[in-house]
Coordinates of C-alpha atoms in Angstrom, one line a residue:
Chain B
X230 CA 27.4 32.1 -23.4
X231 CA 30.4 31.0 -25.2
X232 CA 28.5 27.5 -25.6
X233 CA 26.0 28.9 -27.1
X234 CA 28.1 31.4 -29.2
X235 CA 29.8 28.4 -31.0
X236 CA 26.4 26.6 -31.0
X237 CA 25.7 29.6 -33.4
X238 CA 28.8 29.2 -35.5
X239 CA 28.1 25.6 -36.1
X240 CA 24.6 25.8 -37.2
X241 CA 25.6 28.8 -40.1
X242 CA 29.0 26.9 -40.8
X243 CA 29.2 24.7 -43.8
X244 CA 32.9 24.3 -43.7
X245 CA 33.4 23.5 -40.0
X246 CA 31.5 19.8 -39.4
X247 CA 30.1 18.5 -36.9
X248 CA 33.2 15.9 -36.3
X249 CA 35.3 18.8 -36.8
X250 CA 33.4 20.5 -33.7
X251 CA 33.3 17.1 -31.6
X252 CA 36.8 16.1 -32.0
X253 CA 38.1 19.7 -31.4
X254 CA 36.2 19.7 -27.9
X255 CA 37.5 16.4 -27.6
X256 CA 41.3 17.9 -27.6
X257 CA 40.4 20.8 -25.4
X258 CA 38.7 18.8 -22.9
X259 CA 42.2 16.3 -22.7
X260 CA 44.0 19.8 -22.9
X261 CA 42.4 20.9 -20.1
X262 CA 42.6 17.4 -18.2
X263 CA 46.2 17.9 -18.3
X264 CA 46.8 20.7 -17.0
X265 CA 44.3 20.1 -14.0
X266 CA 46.7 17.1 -13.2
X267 CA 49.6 18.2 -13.2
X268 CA 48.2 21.5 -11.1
X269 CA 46.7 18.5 -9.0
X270 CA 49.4 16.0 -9.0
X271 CA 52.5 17.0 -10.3
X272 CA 54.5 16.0 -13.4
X273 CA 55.2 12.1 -11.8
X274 CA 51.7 11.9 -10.8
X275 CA 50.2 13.1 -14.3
X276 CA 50.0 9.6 -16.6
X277 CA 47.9 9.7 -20.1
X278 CA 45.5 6.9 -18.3
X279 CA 44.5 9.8 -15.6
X280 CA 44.2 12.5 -18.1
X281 CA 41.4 10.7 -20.7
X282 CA 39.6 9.3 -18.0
X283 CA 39.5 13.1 -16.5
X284 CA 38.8 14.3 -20.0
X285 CA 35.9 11.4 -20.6
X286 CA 37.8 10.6 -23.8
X287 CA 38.5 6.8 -25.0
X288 CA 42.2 6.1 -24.2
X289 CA 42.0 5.1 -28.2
X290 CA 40.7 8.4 -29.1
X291 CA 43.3 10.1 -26.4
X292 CA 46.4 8.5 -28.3
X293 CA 45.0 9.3 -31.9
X294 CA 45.4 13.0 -30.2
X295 CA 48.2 12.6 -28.4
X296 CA 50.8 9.7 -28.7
X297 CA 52.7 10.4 -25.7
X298 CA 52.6 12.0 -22.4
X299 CA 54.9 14.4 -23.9
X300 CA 52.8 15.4 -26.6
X301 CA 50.1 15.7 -24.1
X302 CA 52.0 18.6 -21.7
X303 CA 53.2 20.2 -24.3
X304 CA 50.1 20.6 -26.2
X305 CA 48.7 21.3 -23.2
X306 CA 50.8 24.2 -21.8
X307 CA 50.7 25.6 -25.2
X308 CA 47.4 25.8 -26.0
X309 CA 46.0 26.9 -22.1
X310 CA 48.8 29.7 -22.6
X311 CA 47.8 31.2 -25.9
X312 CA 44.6 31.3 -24.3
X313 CA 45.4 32.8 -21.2
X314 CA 47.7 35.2 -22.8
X315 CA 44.2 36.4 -24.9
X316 CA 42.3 37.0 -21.2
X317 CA 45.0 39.2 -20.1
X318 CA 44.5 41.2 -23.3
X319 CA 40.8 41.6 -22.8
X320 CA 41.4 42.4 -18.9
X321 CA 44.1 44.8 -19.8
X322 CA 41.1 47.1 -22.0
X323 CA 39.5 47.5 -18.4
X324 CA 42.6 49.0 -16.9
X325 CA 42.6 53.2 -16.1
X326 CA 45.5 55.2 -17.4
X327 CA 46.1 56.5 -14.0
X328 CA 47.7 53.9 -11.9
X329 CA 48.1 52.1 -15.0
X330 CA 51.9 50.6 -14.5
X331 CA 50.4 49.0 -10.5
X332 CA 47.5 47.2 -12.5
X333 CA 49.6 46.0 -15.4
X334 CA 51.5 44.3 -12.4
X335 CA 48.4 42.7 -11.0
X336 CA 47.1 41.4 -13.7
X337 CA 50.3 40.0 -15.2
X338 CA 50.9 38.5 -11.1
X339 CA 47.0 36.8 -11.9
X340 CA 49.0 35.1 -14.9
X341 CA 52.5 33.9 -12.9
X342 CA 50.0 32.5 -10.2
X343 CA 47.3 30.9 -12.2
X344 CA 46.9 27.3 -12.8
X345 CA 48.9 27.3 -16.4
X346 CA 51.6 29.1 -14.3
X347 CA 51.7 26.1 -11.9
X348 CA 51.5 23.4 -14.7
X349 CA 54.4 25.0 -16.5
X350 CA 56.9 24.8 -13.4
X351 CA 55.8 21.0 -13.4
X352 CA 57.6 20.8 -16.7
X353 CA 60.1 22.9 -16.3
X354 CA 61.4 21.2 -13.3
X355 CA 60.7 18.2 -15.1
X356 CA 62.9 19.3 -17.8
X357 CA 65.9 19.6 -15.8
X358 CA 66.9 16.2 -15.6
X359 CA 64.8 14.6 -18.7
X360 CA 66.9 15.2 -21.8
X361 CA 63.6 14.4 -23.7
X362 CA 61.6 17.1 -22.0
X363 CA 64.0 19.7 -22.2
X364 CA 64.3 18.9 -26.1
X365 CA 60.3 20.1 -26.2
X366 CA 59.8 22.1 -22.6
X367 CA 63.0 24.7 -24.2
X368 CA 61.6 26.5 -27.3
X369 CA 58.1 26.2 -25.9
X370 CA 59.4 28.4 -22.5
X371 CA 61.5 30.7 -25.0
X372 CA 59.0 30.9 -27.5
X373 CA 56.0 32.0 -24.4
X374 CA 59.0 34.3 -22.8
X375 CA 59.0 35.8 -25.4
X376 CA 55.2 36.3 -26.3
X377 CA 55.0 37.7 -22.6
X378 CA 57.9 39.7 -23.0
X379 CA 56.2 41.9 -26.2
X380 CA 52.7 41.4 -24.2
X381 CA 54.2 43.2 -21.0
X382 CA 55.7 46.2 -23.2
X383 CA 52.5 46.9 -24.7
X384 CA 50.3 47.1 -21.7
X385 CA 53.3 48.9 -20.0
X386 CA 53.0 51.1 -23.3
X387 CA 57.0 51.3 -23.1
X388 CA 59.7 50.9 -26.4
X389 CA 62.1 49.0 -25.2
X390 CA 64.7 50.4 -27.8
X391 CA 64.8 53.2 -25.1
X392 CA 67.2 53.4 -21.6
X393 CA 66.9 50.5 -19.6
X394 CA 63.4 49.7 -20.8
X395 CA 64.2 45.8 -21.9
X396 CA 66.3 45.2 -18.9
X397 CA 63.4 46.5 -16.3
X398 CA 60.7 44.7 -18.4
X399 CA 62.7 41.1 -18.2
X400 CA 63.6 42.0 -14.3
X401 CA 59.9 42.6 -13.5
X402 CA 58.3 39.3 -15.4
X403 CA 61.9 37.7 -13.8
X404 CA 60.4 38.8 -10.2
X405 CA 57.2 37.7 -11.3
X406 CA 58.1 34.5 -11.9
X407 CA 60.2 34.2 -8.6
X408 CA 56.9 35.8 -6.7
X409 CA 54.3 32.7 -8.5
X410 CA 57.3 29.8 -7.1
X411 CA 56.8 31.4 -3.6
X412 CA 53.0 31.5 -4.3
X413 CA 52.7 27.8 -5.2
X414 CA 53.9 26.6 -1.7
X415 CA 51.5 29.0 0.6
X416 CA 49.3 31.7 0.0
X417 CA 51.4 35.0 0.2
X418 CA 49.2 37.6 -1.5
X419 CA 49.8 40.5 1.1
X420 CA 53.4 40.0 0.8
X421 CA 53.3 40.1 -3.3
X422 CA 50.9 43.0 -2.6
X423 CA 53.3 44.7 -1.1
X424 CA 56.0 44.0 -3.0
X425 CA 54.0 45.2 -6.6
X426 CA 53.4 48.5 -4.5
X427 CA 57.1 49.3 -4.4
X428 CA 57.8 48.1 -7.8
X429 CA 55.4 49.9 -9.1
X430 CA 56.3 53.0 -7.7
X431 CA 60.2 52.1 -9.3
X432 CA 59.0 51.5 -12.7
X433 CA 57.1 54.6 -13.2
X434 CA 60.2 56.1 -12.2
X435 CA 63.0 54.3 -14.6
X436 CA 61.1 53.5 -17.4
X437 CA 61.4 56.1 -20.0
X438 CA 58.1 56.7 -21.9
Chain R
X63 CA 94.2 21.2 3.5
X64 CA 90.8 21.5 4.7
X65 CA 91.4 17.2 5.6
X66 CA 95.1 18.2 7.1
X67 CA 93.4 20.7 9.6
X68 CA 90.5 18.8 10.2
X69 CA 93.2 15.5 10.9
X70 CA 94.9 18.5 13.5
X71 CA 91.5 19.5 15.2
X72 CA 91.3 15.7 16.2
X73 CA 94.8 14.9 17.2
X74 CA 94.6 17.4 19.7
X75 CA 91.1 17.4 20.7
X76 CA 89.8 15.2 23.9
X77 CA 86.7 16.2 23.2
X78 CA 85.7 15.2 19.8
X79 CA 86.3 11.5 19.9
X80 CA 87.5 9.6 16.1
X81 CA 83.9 7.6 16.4
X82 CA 82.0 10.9 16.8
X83 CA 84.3 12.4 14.3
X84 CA 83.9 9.7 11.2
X85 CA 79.9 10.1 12.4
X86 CA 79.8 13.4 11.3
X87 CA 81.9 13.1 8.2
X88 CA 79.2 9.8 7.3
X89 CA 76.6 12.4 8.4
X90 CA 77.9 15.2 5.5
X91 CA 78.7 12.6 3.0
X92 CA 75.2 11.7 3.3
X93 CA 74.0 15.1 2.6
X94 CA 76.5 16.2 0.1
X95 CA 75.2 12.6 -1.9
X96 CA 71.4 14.0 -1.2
X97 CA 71.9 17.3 -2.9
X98 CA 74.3 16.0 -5.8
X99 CA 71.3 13.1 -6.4
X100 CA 68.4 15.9 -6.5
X101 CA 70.4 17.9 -8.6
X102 CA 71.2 15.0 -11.5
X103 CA 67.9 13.0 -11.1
X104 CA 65.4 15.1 -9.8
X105 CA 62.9 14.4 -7.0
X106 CA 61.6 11.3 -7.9
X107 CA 64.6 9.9 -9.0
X108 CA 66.6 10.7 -5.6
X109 CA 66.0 7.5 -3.5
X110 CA 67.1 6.4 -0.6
X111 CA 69.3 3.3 -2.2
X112 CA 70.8 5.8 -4.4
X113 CA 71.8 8.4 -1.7
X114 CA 73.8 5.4 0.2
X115 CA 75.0 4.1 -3.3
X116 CA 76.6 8.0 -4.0
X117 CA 78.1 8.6 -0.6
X118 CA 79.8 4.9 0.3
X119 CA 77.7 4.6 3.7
X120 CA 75.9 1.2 4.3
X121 CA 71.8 1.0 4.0
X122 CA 72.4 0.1 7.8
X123 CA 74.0 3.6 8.8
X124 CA 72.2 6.0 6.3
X125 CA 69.1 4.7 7.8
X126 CA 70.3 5.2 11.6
X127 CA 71.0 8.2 10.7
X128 CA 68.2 9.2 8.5
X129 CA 65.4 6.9 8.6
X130 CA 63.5 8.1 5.6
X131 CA 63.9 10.0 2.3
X132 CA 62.0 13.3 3.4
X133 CA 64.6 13.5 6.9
X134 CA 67.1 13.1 4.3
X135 CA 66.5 15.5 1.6
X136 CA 64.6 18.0 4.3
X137 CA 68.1 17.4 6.7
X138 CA 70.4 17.7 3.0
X139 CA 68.8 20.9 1.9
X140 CA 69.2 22.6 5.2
X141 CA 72.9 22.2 6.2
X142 CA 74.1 22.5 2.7
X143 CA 72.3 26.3 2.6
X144 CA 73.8 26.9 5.8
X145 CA 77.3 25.7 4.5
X146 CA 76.2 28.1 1.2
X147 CA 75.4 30.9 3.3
X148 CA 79.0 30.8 5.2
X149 CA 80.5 31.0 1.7
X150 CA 78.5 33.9 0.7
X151 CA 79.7 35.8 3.6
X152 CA 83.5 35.2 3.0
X153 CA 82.5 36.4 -0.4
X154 CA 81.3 39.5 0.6
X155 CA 84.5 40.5 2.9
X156 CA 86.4 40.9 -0.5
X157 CA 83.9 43.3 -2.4
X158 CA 84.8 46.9 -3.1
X159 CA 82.7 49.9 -1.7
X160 CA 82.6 51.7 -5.2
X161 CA 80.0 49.7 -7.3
X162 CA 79.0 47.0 -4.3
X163 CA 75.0 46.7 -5.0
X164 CA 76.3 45.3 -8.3
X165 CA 78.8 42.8 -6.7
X166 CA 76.2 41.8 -4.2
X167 CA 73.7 40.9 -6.7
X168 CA 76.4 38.6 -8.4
X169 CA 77.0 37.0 -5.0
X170 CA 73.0 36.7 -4.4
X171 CA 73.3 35.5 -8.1
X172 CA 75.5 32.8 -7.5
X173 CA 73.6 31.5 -4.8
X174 CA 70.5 31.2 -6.6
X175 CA 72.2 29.4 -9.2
X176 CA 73.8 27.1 -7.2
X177 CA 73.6 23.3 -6.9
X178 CA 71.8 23.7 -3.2
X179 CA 69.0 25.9 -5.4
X180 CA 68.4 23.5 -7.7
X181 CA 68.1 20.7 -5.1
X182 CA 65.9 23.5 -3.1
X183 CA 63.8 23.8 -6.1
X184 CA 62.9 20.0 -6.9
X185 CA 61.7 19.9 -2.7
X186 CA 59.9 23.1 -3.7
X187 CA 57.7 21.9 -6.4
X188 CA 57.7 17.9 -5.2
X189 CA 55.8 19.8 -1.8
X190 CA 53.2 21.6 -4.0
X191 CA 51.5 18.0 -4.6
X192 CA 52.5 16.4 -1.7
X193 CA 50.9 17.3 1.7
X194 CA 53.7 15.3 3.7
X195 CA 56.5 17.2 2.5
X196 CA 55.0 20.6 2.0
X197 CA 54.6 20.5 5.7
X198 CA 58.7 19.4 6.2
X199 CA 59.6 22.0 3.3
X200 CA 57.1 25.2 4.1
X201 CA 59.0 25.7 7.9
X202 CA 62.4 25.2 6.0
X203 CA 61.6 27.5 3.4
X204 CA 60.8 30.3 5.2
X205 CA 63.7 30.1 7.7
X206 CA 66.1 30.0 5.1
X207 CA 63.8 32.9 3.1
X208 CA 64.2 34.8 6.0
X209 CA 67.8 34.5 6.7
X210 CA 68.5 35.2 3.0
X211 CA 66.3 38.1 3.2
X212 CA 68.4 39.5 6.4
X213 CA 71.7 38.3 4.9
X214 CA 71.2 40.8 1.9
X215 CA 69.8 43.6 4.0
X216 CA 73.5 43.2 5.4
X217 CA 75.1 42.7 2.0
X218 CA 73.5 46.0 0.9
X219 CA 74.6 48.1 4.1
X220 CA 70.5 48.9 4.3
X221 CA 68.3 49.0 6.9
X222 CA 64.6 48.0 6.2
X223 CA 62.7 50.2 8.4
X224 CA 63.9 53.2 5.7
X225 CA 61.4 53.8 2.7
X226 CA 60.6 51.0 0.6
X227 CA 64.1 49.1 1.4
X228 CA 62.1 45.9 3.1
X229 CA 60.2 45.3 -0.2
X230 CA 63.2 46.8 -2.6
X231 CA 64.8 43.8 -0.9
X232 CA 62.5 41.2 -1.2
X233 CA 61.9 42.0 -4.8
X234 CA 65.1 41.7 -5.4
X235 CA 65.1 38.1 -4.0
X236 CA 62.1 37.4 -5.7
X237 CA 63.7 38.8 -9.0
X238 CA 66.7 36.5 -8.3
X239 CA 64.7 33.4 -7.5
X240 CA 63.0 33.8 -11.2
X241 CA 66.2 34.3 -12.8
X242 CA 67.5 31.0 -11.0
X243 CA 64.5 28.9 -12.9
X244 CA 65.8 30.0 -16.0
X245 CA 69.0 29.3 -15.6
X246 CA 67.6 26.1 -14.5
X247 CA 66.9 25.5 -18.3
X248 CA 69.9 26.9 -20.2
X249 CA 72.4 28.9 -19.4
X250 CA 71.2 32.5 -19.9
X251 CA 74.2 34.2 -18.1
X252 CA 74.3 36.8 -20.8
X253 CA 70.9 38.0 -20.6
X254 CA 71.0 37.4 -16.3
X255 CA 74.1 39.8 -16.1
X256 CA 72.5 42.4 -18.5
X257 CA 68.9 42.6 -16.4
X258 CA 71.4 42.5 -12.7
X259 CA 72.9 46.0 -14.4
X260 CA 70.1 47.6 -15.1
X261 CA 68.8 46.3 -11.9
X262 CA 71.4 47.9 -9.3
X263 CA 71.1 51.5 -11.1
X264 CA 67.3 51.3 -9.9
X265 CA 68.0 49.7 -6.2
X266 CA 71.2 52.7 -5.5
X267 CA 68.7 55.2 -7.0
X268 CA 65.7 53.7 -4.7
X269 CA 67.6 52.2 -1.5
X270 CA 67.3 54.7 1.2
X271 CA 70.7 54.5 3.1

């Protein structure tokens, strides 16, 4: 479906060429390769040579894109969170009014548990003891703490000028957070069900509308 | 004064013979090395060679002692959270009734922002990838999750069989957890002590006692 939606928009487009197309598929598809291995194998584990023969892409063509590893996971991260960050959006339209706070949690718990989630913590952890990393891994985790922060008060429908809003917003994506580390070593959905369910029922009460 | 009362315990001990004694103290030096390496160089830079190196044993002893890298760090992680935990409880004796779910969360605080969490952490996500030590860290994780878990129930003066204290609790730990990644970035100490306020309004509002 998307396929053939962009199909579409190349055969009508006279600005966006066929290169254009080919070598924007071509950054996805490394994108995309490296974030699978580092969910896969880890930060140590994730080399450029891995990621383009994952992606099918010439390592020449690979370092055109992407220089360095560093370039690579950064881009990566990035780009597979902006577009994550757009499915939660769309999921979010789905959601009832009633019971609305308990499904906001799930689907933002979808986000600290999904793969982007996973490849994030590879740099962060990364980060903590690679000057060079942190330089880069920093404002990107500040800049998409904040995007989730303003993303969480609108499909909470809370100002968070008001009582103890901001605090109780950063607390609950803080326990998210916390929930998708303890997620990434077993599966522990009935417990983080649980959890949400109590949460839930404490946010309805504190936040002020 | 902890080295003058341990030099006491010896002198007039039958029991505890000097050989078994500097054992024991090669034993801790080894583990105290094993968390300080984890926390400055990170998983794959903790080695073995290193660990020796940091605590002045020979390659001979640390190896009698701890035959391989995973014993070591699995063997590190585990004494020095039990050491931690100690700590946490002589904390505790010198908190004030008036405003104490406050204090505790700065003493849960402080534990998840600790050296031994950091070293924890770097196990935690090294095991994601790696079947071996997932298997070592899984067991070890959830002991000590559990013996957190009860140690704040304590802390907090709650019992968990009471409303939704059990999963109040655990999403507190959870919340904690996430805040100790952040911290593992920069030091957000500002924003951590502003989120724990608002925080321990909602658990003495929500905690049944």
């Amino acid at each position: 479906m998307l396929m053939a939606h962009a199909g579409r928009v190349t055969a009508s487009s006279t600005v966006r060429t066929p290169q254009g197309e080919r070598s924007r598929a071509m950054r996805h598809r490394l994108m995309e390769a490296t974030v699978e291995s580092l969910v896969e194998l880890g930060w140590s584990g994730t080399t450029t040579t891995v990621v383009s023969q994952r992606a099918g892409v010439s390592r020449g063509a690979q370092l055109h894109h992407f220089p360095s590893k560093l370039d690579l996971v950064v881009a990566a991260v990035e780009f597979l969170s902006e577009r994550r960050r757009d499915d939660l959006t769309a999921d979010l339209a789905e959601q009832p009014e009633q019971g609305r706070t308990r499904a906001v949690l799930d689907v933002l718990a979808d986000h600290f548990t999904s793969p982007v989630f996973f490849a994030a913590l590879e740099l962060w952890v990364a980060a903590r003891t690679d000057d060079e990393l942190r330089a880069a891994v920093g404002p990107l985790e500040r800049r998409i703490g904040r995007e989730t922060h303003a993303h969480a008060l609108q499909l909470l429908g809370v100002d968070e000028s008001r009582g103890r809003n901001r605090q109780l917003v950063q607390a609950t994506l803080d326990m998210l957070r916390g929930l998708g580390l303890a997620a990434s070593l077993s599966d522990d959905r009935a417990r983080r069900d649980s959890i949400l369910d109590a949460w839930a029922l404490s946010l309805d009460h504190d936040l002020e509308k």
